[in-house]
Short mmCIF file of C-alpha atoms and ligand atoms in Angstrom, two decimals:
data_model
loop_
_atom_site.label_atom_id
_atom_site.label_comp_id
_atom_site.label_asym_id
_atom_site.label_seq_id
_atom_site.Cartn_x
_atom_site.Cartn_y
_atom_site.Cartn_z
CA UNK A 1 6.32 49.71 -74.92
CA UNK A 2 8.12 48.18 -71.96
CA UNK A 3 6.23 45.36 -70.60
CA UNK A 4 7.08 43.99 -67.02
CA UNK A 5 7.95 40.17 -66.95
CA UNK A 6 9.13 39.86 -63.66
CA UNK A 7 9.29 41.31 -59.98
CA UNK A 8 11.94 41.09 -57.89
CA UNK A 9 10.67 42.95 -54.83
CA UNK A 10 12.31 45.20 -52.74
CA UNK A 11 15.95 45.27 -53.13
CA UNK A 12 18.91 47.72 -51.58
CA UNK A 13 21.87 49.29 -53.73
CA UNK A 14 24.02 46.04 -54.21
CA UNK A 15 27.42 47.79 -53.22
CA UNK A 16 26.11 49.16 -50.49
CA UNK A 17 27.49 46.68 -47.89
CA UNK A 18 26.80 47.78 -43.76
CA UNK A 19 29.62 48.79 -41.61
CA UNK A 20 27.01 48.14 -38.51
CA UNK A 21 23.51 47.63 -37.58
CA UNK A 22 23.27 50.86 -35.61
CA UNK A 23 20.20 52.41 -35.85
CA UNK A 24 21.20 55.21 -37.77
CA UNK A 25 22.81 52.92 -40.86
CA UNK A 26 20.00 51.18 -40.95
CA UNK A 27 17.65 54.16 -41.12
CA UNK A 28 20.25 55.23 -43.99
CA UNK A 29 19.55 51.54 -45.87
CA UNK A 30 17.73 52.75 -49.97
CA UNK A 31 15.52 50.34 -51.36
CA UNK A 32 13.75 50.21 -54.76
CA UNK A 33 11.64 48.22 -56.57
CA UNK A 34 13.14 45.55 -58.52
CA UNK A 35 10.88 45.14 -61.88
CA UNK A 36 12.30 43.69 -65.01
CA UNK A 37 10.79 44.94 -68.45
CA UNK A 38 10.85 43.90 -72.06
CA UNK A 39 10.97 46.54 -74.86
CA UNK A 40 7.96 45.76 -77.41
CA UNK A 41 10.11 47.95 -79.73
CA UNK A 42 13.26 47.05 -79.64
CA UNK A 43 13.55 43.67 -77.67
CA UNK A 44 16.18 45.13 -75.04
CA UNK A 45 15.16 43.91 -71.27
CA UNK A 46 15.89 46.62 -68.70
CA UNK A 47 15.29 47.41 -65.09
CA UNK A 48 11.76 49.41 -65.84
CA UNK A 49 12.97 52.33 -63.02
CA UNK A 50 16.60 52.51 -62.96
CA UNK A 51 18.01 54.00 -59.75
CA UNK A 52 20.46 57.42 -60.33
CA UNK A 53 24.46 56.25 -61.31
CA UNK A 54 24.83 58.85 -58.76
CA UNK A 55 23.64 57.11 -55.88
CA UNK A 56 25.50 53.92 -56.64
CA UNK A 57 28.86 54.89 -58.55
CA UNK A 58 30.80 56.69 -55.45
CA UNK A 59 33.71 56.99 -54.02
CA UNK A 60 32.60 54.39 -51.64
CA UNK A 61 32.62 51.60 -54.31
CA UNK A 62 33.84 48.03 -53.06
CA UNK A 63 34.35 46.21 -55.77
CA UNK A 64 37.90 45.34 -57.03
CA UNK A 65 37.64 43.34 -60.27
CA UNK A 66 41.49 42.19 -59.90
CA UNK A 67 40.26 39.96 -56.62
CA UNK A 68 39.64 37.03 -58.87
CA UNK A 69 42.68 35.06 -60.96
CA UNK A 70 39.86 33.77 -63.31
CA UNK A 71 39.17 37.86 -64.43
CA UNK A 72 42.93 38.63 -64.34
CA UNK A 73 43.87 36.22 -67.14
CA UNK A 74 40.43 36.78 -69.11
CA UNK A 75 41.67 40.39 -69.15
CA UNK A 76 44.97 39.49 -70.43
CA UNK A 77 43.73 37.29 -72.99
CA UNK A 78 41.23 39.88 -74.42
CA UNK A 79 44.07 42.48 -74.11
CA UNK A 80 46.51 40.65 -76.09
CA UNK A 81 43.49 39.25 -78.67
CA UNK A 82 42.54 43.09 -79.49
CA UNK A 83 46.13 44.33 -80.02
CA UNK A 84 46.62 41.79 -82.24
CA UNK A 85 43.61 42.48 -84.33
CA UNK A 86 43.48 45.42 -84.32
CA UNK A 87 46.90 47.37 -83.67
CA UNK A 88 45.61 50.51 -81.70
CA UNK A 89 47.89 53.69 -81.10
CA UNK A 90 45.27 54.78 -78.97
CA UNK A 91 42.53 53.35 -76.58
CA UNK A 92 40.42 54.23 -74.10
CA UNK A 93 38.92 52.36 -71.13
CA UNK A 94 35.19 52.63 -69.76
CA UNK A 95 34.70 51.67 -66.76
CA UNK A 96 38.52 50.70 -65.63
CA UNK A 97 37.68 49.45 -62.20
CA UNK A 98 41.10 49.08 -60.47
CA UNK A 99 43.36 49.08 -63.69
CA UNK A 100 42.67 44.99 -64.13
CA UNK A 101 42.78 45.45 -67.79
CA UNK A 102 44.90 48.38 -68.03
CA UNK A 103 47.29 46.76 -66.52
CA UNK A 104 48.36 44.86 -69.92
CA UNK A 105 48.59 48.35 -71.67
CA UNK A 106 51.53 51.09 -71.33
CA UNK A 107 50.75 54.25 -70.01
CA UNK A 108 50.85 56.52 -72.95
CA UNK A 109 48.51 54.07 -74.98
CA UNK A 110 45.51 54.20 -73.15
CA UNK A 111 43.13 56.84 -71.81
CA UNK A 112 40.78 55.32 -68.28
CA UNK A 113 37.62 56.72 -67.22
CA UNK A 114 35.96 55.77 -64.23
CA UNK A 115 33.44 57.21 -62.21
CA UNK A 116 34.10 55.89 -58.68
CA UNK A 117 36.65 58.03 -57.29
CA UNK A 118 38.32 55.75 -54.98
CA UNK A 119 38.98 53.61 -57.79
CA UNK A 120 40.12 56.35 -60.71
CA UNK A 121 42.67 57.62 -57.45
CA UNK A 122 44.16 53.97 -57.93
CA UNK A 123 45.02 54.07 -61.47
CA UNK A 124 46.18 57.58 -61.86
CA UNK A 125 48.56 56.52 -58.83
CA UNK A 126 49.58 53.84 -60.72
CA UNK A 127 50.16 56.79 -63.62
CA UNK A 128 47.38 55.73 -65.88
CA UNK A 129 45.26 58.59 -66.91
CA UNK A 130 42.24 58.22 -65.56
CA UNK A 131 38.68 60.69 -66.41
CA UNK A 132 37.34 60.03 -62.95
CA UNK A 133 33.71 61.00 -64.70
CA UNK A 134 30.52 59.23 -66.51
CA UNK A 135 30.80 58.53 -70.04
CA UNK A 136 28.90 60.66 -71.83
CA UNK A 137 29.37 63.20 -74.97
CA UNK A 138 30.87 66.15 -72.86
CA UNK A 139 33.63 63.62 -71.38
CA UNK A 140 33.93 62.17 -75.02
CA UNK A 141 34.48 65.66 -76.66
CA UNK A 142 36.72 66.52 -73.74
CA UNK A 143 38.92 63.73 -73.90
CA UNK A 144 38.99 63.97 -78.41
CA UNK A 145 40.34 67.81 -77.77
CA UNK A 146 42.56 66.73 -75.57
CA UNK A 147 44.27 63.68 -77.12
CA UNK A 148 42.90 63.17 -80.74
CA UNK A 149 40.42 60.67 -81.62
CA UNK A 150 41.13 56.46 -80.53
CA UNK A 151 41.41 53.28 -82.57
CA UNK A 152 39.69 51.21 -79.78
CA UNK A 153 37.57 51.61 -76.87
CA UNK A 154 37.02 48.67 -74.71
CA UNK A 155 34.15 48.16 -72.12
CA UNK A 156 33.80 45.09 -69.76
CA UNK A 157 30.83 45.17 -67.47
CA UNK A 158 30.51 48.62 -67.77
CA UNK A 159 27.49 49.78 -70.69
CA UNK A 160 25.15 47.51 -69.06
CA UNK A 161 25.16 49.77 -66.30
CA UNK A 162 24.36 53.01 -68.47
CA UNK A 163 20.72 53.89 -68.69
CA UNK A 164 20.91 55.95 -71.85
CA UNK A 165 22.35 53.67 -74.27
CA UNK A 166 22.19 56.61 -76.93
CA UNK A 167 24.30 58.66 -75.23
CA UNK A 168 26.70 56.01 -75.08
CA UNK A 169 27.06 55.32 -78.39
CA UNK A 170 27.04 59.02 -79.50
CA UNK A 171 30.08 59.60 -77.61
CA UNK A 172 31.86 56.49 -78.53
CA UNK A 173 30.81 57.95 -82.39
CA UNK A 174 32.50 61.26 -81.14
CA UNK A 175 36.11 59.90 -79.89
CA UNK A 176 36.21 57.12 -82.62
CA UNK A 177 38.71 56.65 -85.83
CA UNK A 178 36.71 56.35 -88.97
CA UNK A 179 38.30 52.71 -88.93
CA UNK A 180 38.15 52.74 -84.99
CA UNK A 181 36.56 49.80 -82.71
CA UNK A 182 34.39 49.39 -79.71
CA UNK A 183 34.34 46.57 -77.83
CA UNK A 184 32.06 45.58 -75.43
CA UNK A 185 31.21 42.91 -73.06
CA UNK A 186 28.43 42.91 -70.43
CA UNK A 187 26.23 39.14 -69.27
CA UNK A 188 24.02 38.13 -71.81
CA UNK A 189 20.32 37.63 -71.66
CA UNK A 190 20.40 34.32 -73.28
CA UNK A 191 22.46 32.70 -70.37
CA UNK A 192 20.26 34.46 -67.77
CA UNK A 193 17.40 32.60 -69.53
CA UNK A 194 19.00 29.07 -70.26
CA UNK A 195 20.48 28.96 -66.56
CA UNK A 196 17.76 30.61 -64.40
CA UNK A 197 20.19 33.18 -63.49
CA UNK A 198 17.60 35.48 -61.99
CA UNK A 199 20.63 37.02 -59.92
CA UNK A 200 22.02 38.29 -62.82
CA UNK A 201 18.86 41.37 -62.25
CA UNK A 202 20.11 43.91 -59.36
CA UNK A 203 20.51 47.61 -59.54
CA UNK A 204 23.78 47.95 -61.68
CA UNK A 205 22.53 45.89 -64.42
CA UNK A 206 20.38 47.88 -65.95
CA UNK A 207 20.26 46.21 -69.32
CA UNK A 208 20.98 42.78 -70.00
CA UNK A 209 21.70 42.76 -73.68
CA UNK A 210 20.92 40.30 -76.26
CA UNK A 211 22.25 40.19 -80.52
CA UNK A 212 18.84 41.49 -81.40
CA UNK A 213 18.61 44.23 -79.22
CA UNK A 214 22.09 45.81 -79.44
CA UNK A 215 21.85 45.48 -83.14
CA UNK A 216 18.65 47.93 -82.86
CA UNK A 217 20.15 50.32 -80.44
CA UNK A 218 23.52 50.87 -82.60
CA UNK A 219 21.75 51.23 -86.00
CA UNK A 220 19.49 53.99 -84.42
CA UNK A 221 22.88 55.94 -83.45
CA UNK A 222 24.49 54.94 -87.06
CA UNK A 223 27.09 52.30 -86.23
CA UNK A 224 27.34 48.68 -87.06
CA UNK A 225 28.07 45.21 -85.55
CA UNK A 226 31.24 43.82 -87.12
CA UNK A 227 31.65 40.78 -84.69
CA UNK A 228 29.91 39.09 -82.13
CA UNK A 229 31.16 36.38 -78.91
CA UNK A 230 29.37 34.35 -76.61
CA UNK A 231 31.51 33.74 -73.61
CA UNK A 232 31.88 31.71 -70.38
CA UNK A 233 33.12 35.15 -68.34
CA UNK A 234 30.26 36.19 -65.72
CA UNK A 235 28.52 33.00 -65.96
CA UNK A 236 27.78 33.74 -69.80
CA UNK A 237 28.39 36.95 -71.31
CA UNK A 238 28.20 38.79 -74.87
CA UNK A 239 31.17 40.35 -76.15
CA UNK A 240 29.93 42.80 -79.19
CA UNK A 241 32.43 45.10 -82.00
CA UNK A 242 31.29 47.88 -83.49
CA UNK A 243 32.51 50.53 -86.04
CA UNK A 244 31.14 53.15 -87.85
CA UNK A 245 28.37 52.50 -90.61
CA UNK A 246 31.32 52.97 -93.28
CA UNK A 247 34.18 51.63 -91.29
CA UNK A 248 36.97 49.24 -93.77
CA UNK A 249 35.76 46.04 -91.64
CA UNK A 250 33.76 42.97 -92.74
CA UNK A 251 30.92 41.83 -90.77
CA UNK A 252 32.05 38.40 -89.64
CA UNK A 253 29.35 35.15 -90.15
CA UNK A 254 28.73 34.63 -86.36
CA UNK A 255 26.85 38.08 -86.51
CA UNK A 256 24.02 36.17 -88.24
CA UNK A 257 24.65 32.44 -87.02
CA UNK A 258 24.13 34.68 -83.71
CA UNK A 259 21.01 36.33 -85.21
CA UNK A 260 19.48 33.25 -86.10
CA UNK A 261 20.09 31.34 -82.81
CA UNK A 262 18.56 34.33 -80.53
CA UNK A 263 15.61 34.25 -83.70
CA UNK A 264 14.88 30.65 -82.58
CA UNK A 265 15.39 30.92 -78.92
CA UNK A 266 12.54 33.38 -79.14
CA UNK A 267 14.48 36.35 -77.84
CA UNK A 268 12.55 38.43 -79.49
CA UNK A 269 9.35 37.38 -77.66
CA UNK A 270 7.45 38.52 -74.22
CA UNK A 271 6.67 35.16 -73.69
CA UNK A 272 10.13 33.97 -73.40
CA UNK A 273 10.33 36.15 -70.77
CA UNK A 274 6.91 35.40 -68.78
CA UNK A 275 7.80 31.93 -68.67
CA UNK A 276 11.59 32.57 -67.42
CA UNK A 277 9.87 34.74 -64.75
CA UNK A 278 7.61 31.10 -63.85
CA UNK A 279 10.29 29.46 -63.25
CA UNK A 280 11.96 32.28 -60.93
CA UNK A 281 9.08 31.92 -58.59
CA UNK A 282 10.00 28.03 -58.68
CA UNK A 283 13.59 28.23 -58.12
CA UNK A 284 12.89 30.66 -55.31
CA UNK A 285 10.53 27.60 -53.48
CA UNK A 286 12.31 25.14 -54.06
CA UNK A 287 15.74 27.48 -52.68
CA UNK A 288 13.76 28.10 -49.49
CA UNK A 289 12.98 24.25 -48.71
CA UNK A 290 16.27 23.26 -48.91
CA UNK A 291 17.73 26.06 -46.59
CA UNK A 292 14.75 25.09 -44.55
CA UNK A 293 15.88 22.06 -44.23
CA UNK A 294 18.96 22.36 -43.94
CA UNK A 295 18.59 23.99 -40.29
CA UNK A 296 16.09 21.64 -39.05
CA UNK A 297 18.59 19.08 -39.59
CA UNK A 298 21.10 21.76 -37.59
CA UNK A 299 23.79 21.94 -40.57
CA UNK A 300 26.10 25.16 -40.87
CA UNK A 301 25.26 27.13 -43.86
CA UNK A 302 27.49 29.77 -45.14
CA UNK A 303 27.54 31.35 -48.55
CA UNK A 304 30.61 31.63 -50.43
CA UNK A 305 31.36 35.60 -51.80
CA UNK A 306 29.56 38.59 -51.02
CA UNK A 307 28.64 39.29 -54.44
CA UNK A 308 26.00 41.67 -56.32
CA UNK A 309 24.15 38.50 -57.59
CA UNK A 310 23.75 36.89 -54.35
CA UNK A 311 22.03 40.52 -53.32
CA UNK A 312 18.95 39.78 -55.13
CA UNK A 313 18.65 36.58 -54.39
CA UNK A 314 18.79 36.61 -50.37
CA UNK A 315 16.59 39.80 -50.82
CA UNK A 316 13.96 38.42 -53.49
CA UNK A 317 13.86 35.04 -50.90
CA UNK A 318 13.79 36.33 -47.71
CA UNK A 319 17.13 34.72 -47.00
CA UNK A 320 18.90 36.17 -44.18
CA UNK A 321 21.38 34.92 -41.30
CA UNK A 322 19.05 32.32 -39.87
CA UNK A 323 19.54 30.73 -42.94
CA UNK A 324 23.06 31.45 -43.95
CA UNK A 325 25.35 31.72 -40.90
CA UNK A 326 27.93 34.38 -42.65
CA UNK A 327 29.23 35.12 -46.28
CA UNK A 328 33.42 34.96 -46.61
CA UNK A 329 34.62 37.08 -49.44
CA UNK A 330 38.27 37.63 -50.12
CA UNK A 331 37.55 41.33 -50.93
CA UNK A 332 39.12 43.32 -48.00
CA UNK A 333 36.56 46.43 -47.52
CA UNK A 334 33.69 43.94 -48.02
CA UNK A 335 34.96 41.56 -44.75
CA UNK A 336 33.61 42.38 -41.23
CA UNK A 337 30.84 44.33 -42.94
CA UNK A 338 27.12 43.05 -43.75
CA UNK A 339 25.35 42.62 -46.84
CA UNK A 340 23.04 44.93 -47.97
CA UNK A 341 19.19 44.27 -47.07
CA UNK A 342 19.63 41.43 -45.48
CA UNK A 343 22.54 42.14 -43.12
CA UNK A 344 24.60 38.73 -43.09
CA UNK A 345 28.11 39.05 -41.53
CA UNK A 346 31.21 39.05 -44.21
CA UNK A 347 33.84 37.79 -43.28
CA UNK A 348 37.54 36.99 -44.59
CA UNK A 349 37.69 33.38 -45.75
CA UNK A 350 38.22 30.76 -43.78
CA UNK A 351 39.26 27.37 -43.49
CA UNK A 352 35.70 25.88 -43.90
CA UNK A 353 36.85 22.12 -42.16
CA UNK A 354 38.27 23.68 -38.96
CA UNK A 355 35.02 25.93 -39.32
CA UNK A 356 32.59 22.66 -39.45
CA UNK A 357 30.81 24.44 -42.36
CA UNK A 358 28.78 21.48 -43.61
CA UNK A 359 27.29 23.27 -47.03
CA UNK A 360 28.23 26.75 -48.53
CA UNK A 361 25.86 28.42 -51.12
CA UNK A 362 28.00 29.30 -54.04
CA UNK A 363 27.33 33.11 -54.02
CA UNK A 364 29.74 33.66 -56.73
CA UNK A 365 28.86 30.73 -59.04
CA UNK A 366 30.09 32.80 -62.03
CA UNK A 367 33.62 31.21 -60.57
CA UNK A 368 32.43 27.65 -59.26
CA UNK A 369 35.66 25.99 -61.30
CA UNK A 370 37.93 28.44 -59.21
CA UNK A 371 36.44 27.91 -56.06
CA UNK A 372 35.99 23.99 -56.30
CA UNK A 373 39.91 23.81 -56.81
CA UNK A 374 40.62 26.00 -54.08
CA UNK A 375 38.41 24.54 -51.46
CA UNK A 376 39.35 20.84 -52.25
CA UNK A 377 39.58 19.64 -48.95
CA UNK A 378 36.05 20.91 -47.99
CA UNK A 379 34.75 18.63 -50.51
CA UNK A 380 37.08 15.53 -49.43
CA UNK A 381 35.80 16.04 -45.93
CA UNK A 382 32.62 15.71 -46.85
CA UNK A 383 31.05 19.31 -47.54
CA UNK A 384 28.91 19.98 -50.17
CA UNK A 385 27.98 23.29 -52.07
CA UNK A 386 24.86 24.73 -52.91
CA UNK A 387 23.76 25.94 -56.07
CA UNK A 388 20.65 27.64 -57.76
CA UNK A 389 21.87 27.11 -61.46
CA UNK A 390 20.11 26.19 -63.80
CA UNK A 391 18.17 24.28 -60.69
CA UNK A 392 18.90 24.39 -57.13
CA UNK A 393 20.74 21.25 -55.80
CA UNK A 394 23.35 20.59 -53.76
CA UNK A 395 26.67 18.85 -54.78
P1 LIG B 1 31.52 39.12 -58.97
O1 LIG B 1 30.82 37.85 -59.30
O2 LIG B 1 30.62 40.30 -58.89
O3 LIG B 1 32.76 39.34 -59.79
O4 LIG B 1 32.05 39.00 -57.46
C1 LIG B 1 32.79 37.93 -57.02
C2 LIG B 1 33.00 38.11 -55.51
O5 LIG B 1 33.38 36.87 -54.96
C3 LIG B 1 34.10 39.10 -55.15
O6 LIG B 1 33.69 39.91 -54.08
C4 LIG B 1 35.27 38.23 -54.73
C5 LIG B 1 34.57 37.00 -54.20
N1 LIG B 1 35.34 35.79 -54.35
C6 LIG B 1 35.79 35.15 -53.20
O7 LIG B 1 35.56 35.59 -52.09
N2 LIG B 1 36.55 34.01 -53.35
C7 LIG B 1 36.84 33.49 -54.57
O8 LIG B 1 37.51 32.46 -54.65
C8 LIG B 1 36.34 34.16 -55.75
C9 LIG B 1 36.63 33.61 -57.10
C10 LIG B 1 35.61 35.30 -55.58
#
C-alpha cells in the first residue's frame, strides 16, 4: 500500500523554465500535485501520481550536466573506477545527458540512449551513438540485435526518473552479459532524511531509493546487489551494482553493513517518514521569516542556480521575486528566462559585489564547496549565503 507522508502542493514541470510572462505562456504553465508516498510493501518512497516522461523529457530539455566542474571530474573518476574493475568491451549509457560521461569512453565502446532529443542530437554530433528513446525492453531488444549483448550499463540520475522500475530492470536483464554489470546512481533517501532535503522531491524524481528498497525491486525481476556506495555527489547519493542472480561476482560486505545501517535508521518505517514530513513544515516557517526579514531590513536577495531543487522549494513556500530579486545560473538557455511557477528572472552570473547582493540563497547547495571558492570575494566583502540544510541559517 502506498501511504502519503508528505505534501508538497502545487508544483510546475521543473525544466520547464518561462521565456515570458505573456499571457499565453502563462496560460500554457502544468501543475500537479506534489504528494510523496511510502510503499507498505516494499519500502520504496515515490511521487504517489507521477506526471507522463512525455511531458517532461523533450526536446526542449535545459539541463546540461557538463555545466558544473564538480560533475565533470566525478564522471571521470567513476569512468576510470568501472574500467578498471570491470574491463568492459561493451557499455551502454542511460540517460547520457550531453555526453558528460561519455566523454571518457571511445566511440566504438559505448552505446547512449537518451530521450531528450536536443540532447541525443549533441552526442551523435559528437559521433557517439546515441538511441534518442526511453529505456525500456523494445529499445533493449533493439539495441542486443543490433550490437550483441554489454558488459556494463551505467546510469547516473537517470532510473530515479523511471516510473516502472520493472521494466527497467527487465531490459537491463535483456542487453546484459551473464557476467555483465549495472551501475546505478540516483540521491538517496537517507540523505534527504538526515539533511531535510525536502527539495530533493520534484517531478523528475520519481523514486528516491534506499538499500532496502532496491534490494526488493531487483530480486522481484531476478538480479542481485553485488556492491553498494554512499556518496557526496547530489548532496548524498546511492551508487548500487547489480548482476544477474548467477553472475561470477561476490557480494561485497558493505551490502549488509549498508543493510544494517538503513535497518537502524528505520528506513523501513512510515514513521520515519511522518516525522521527516514535521520537520518540512518547520523548515518551510522558519525559511519564510528569514526572507521576511530580510526585506524589511531592505537587503538584496538573490538565489544562486536555477536548479530543479530550488523549484519545489520557492513553489512549496510561496517564495517568489519579492523575496528573491533574481536567480543567476551559468546554464545558457536557462538565463534571461523565469523559473517555473514562480516566475523569478534568471540571469547569467554576475559579479555579486558590484551587484550589492547582500545574501544569495544557495539554490544549488548540492555544490556549496564549488560555489564558496568561486565567489570568495562576496564573502570577504561581507555577503553571506543562505541555506535550508539540514536547518535554515545564514552564513
Ligand atoms: P543541479 O543541482 O540540478 O545539477 O543543477 C545545478 C544548477 O546550478 C545548474 O543549472 C548550473 C547551476 N550552477 C551555477 O549557476 N553556478 C555554479 O557555480 C554551479 C556549480 C552550478
Amino acid at each position: 500500500m502506498k501511504k502519503i507522508f508528505l505534501n508538497l502542493l502545487k508544483q510546475p514541470i521543473t525544466n520547464s523554465y518561462l521565456p515570458n510572462l505573456k499571457s499565453k505562456t502563462l496560460k500554457k504553465e502544468f501543475f500537479y500535485n506534489l504528494s510523496m508516498a511510502f510503499d507498505t510493501n516494499n519500502y520504496l518512497v515515490s511521487i504517489k501520481k507521477p506526471i507522463n516522461p512525455k511531458n517532461q523529457y523533450t526536446d526542449k530539455y535545459a539541463h546540461r550536466a557538463s555545466q558544473s566542474k564538480t560533475m565533470n571530474i566525478a564522471f571521470r573518476k567513476i569512468a576510470n573506477k568501472l574500467r578498471k574493475r570491470f574491463k568492459p568491451k561493451l557499455t551502454i549509457e542511460i540517460g547520457s545527458n550531453d555526453g558528460v560521461f561519455l566523454k571518457n569512453f571511445s566511440k566504438k565502446e559505448i552505446i547512449a540512449v537518451e530521450p531528450c532529443k536536443n540532447l541525443a542530437k549533441i552526442t551523435n554530433r559528437q559521433g557517439y551513438k546515441t538511441f534518442d528513446k526511453f529505456w525500456n525492453l523494445n529499445l533493449s531488444k533493439k539495441i542486443t540485435y543490433k550490437k550483441g549483448k554489454v558488459d556494463l550499463i551505467y546510469s547516473a540520475n537517470t532510473i530515479s526518473h523511471i516510473p516502472n522500475l520493472d521494466e527497467v530492470f527487465k531490459a537491463v536483464s535483456f542487453c546484459l552479459n551473464d557476467h555483465g554489470v549495472f551501475v546505478f546512481e540516483d540521491p538517496y533517501i537517507g540523505s534527504v532524511i538526515e539533511n531535510n532535503s525536502y527539495d530533493q522531491f520534484y517531478d523528475e524524481h520519481v523514486h528516491l531509493f534506499s538499500l532496502i528498497a532496491i534490494s526488493n525491486v531487483v530480486k522481484k525481476n531476478n538480479l542481485r546487489i553485488i556492491d553498494v556506495e554512499i556518496l557526496e555527489t547530489h548532496g548524498g547519493s546511492i551508487r548500487f551494482y547489480v548482476t544477474k542472480i548467477g553472475s561470477k561476482f561476490n557480494t561485497s560486505k558493505k551490502v549488509n553493513n549498508l543493510f544494517k545501517s538503513e535497518i537502524r535508521k528505520k528506513l523501513n518505517n512510515f514513521t520515519t517518514y511522518r516525522l521527516f514530513s514535521n520537520r518540512v513544515k518547520k523548515s518551510k516557517k522558519k525559511l519564510l521569516s528569514l526572507l521576511k526579514k530580510l526585506k524589511k531590513d531592505k537587503k538584496k536577495v538573490i538565489s544562486y542556480g536555477a536548479t530543479y531543487k530550488s523549484a519545489t522549494i520557492f513553489n512549496y513556500c510561496n517564495i517568489g521575486p519579492d523575496l528573491i530579486s533574481f536567480v543567476t545560473d551559468s546554464t545558457k538557455n536557462k538565463q534571461g528566462k523565469y523559473t517555473p511557477g514562480m516566475h523569478i528572472p534568471i540571469k547569467p552570473p554576475c559579479d555579486m559585489v558590484k551587484e550589492k547582493v547582500d545574501f544569495a540563497f544557495l539554490g544549488a547547495w548540492n555544490f556549496s564547496k564549488e560555489i564558496k571558492h568561486k565567489e570568495k570575494k562576496f564573502l570577504k566583502s561581507g555577503g553571506k549565503f543562505i541555506t535550508h540544510v539540514p536547518t535554515v541559517r545564514s552564513f
